[in-house]
XYZ file of C-alpha atoms in Angstrom:
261
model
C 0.000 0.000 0.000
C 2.915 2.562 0.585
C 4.057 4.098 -2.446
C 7.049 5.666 -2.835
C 6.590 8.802 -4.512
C 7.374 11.720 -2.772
C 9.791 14.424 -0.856
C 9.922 17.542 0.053
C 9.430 18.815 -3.516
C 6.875 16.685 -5.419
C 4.893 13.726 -4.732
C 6.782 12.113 -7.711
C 9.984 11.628 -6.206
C 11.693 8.080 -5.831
C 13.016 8.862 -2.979
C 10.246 9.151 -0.431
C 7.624 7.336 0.792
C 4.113 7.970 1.265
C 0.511 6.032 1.908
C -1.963 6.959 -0.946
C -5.585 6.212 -0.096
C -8.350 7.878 -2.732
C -11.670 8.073 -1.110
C -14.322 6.796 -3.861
C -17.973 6.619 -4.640
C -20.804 5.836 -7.330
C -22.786 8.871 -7.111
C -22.652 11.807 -5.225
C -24.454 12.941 -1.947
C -23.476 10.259 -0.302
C -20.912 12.095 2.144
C -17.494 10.619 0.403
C -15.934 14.065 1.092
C -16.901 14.146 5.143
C -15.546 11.018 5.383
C -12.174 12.392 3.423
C -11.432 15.176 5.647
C -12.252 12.864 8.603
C -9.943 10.426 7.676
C -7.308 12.552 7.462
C -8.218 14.261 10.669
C -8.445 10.701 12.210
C -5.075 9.894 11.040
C -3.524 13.206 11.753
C -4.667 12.868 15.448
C -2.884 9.577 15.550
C 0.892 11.388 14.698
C 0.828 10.726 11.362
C 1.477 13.883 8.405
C -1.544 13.734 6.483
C -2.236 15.518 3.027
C -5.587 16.542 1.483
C -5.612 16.586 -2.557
C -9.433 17.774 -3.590
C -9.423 15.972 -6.515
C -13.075 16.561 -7.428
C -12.017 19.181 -10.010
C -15.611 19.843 -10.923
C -17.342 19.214 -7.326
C -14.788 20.605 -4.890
C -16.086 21.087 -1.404
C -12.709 20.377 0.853
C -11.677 24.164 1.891
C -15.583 24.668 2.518
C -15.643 21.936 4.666
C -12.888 22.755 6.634
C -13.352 26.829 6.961
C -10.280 27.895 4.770
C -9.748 30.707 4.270
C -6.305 31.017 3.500
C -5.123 31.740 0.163
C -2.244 30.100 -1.796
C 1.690 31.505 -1.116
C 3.931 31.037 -4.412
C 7.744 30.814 -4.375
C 9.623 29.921 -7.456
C 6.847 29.052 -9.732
C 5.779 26.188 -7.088
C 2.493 26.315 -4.647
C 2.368 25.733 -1.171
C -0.336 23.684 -0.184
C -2.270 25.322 2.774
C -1.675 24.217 5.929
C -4.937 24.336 8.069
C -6.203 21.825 10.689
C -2.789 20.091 10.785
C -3.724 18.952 7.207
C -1.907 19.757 4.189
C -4.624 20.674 1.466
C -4.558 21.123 -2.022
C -7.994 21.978 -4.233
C -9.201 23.197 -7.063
C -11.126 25.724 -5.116
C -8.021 27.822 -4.352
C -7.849 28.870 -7.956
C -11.707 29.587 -8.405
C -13.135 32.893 -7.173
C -16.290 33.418 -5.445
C -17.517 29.761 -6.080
C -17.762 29.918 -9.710
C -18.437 26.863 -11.774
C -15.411 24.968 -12.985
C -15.908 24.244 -16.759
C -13.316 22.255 -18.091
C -12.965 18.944 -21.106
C -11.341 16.685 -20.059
C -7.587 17.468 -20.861
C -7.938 20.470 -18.331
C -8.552 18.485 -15.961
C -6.003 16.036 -16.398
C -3.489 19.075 -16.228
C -4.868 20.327 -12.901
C -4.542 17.328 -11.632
C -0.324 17.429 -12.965
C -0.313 20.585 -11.162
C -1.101 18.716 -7.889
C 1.403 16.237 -8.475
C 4.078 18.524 -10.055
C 3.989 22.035 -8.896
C 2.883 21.805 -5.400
C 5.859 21.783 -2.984
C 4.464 19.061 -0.281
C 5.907 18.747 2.810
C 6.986 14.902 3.973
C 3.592 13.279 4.086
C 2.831 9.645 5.733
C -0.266 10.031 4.460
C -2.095 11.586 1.200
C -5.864 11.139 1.428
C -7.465 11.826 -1.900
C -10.890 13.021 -2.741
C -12.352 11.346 -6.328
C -14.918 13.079 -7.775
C -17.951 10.455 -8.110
C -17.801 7.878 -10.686
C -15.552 6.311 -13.034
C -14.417 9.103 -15.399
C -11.510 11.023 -16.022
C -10.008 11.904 -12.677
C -10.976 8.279 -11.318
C -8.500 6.778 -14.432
C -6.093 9.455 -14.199
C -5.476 8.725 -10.320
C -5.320 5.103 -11.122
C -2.682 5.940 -13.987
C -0.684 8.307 -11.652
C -0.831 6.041 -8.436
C -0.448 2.300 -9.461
C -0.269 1.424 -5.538
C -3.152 3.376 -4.314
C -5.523 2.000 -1.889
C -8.754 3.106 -1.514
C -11.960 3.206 0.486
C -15.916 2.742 -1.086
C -18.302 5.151 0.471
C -22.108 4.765 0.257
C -25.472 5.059 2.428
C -27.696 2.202 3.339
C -29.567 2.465 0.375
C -29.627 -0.094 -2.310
C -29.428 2.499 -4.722
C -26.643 3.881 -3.780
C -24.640 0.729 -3.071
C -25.995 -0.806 -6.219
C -23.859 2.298 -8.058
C -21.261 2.766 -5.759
C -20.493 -0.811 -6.400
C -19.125 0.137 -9.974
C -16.343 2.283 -8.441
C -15.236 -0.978 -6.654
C -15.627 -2.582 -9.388
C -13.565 -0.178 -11.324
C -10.596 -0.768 -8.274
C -10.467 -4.454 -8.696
C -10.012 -3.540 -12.546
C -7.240 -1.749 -12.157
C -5.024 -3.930 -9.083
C -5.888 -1.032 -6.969
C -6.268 -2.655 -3.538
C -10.005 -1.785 -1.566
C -9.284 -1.234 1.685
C -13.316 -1.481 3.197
C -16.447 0.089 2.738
C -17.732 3.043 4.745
C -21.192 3.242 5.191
C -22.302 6.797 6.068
C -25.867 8.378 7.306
C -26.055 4.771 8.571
C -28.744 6.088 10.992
C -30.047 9.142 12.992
C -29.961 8.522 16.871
C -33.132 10.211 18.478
C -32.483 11.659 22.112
C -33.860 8.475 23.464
C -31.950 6.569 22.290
C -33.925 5.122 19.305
C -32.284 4.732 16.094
C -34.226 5.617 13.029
C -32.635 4.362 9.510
C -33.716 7.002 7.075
C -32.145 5.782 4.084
C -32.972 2.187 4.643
C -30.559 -0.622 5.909
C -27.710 -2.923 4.741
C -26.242 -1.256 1.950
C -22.958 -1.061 3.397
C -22.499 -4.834 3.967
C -24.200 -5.781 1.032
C -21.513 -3.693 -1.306
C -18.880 -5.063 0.844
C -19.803 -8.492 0.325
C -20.027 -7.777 -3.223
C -16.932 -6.637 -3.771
C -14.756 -9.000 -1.510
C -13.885 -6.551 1.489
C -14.708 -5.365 4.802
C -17.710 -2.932 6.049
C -15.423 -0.463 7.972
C -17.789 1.846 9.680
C -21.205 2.492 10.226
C -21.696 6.295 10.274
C -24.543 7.715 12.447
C -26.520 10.992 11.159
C -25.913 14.283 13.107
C -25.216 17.814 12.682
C -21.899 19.917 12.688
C -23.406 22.601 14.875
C -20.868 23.609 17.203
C -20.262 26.290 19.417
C -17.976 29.420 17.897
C -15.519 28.981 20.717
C -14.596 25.167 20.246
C -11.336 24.399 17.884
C -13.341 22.724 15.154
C -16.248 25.201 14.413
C -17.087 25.795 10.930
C -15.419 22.752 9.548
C -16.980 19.083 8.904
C -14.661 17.264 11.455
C -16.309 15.554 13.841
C -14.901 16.024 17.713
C -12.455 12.730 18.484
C -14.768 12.484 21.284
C -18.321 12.644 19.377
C -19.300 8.619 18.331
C -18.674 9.722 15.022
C -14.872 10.847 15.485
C -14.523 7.569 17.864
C -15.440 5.500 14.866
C -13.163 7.756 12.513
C -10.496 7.010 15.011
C -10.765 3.619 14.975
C -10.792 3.575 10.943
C -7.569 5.643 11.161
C -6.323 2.861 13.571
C -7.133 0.588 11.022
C -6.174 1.909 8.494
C -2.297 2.509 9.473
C -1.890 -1.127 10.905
C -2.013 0.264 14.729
C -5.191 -1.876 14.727
C-alpha cells in the first residue's frame, strides 16, 4: 500500500515514501468528502502527516468543509499547499473565485490534476488522502494511472441504490489492481435523544456492497449535525470532535487503516 513517490518537492519523487488512499464513490451525496477530511483528521490525530488533494475538479467542497480561508503563497513558480487543521490541502477551489463553476474537457482536468502532483511543494507526508470526484471518469483513471499502488476506500449510504452504483467504483478498483481497503457506510442512521435509532435511508447497503466486492464494512456512520459552538477548535469545519461517536469511529478507521489496529 505505501508508495514511494514523494519528498519535500513533489509527490513524484523516488526517494520518499508515502501512503496513498483515494476516497471513492458511485454517485454523489453520499458524504465521500466528510468522510475524506475525517480520515485525514483521524489519522492526523494519531501522529501521522496527512495531506488533502481535492481531486473533485468539478465538485470541490474540501476548503468549505474545513473553513479555509487562506489563500495560496507562491515561491519559485511552485504552490504551497495550505496548511490548516494540521492537514496539508490542495484543491481546485483555491484557484476559483467566489464559487464559480469549474468548466473544463477533459484534458484540463487532467493538467490540474499534474499541477497537484508537479507544482505543489508538499511537505513529507505519511499520508495523502485523496478526494475522487464520483464515478468512473476522467479523474478516477487518471489517479489510477498516476498512483499504481493506491488503496482506496468505497463510500455509500444504506440504500440499495446507492450501493448498487457505488459498487461500480469498486468494481472499477479491482479492474485496475488497486487494492479496496473497506467500505464506509455513512448516514447509517439518525440517533433520536432516546436513544432510538431511526434508519432514514434504509438498511444494509454497506455490507451488502462489501460483500459484493470482496472486502470489509469499515464503519457504520450515524446521522448528526456539525453545529458547534464558535468557541470550540473545530467550528465551521466538517470534522467531527475525536470524542463525538462519530470521530470515535473515525479514530478507529484511522487505527485501522495505518496497521495500529
Amino acid at each position: 500500500m505505501a508508495v514511494k513517490q514523494m519528498n519535500d518537492f513533489s509527490l513524484t519523487s523516488p526517494e520518499s515514501s508515502v501512503t496513498f488512499i483515494a476516497i471513492a464513490s458511485g454517485k454523489g451525496g453520499v458524504g465521500k468528502s466528510t468522510v475524506t477530511v475525517n480520515v485525514a483528521a483521524a489519522l492526523q490525530r494519531l501522529g501521522k502527516r496527512v495531506g488533502i488533494m481535492d481531486a473533485d475538479i468539478y465538485g470541490f467542497s474540501i476548503p468549505s468543509m474545513l473553513g479555509i480561508k487562506e489563500e495560496l503563497r507562491k515561491e519559485q513558480n511552485q504552490m504551497h499547499p495550505i496548511e490548516h487543521c494540521g492537514l496539508q490541502v490542495m484543491s481546485t477551489g483555491f484557484f476559483v473565485p467566489d464559487n464559480n463553476p469549474v468548466m473544463w474537457r477533459g484534458p484540463m482536468l487532467g493538467k490540474m490534476l499534474s499541477t497537484f502532483f508537479n507544482d505543489v511543494k508538499w511537505a513529507p507526508l505519511d499520508y495523502m488522502i485523496i478526494d475522487l470526484p464520483p464515478g468512473t471518469g476522467d479523474v478516477a483513471l487518471s489517479v489510477h494511472h498516476k498512483i499504481p499502488q493506491c488503496a482506496q476506500l468505497i463510500v455509500t449510504t444504506p440504500s440499495d441504490t446507492a450501493s448498487h452504483v457505488a459498487a461500480r467504483a469498486g468494481k472499477m478498483a479491482l479492474q485496475t489492481n488497486h487494492r479496496i481497503l473497506g467500505v464506509v457506510e455513512n448516514m447509517s442512521y439518525f440517533e433520536a435523544p432516546s436513544g432510538e435509532k431511526h434508519f432514514i435511508f434504509g438498511q444494509g447497503g454497506g455490507a451488502r456492497l462489501a460483500e459484493q466486492l470482496g472486502t470489509k464494512l469499515l464503519a457504520k456512520i450515524q446521522i448528526t449535525p456539525f453545529a458547534q459552538e464558535p468557541a470550540e477548535p473545530l467550528a465551521l469545519t466538517s470534522i467531527y470532535p475525536s470524542e463525538t461517536n462519530n470521530g470515535i469511529l473515525f479514530t478507529e478507521l484511522a487505527a485501522y487503516i495505518s496497521g495500529q489496529k
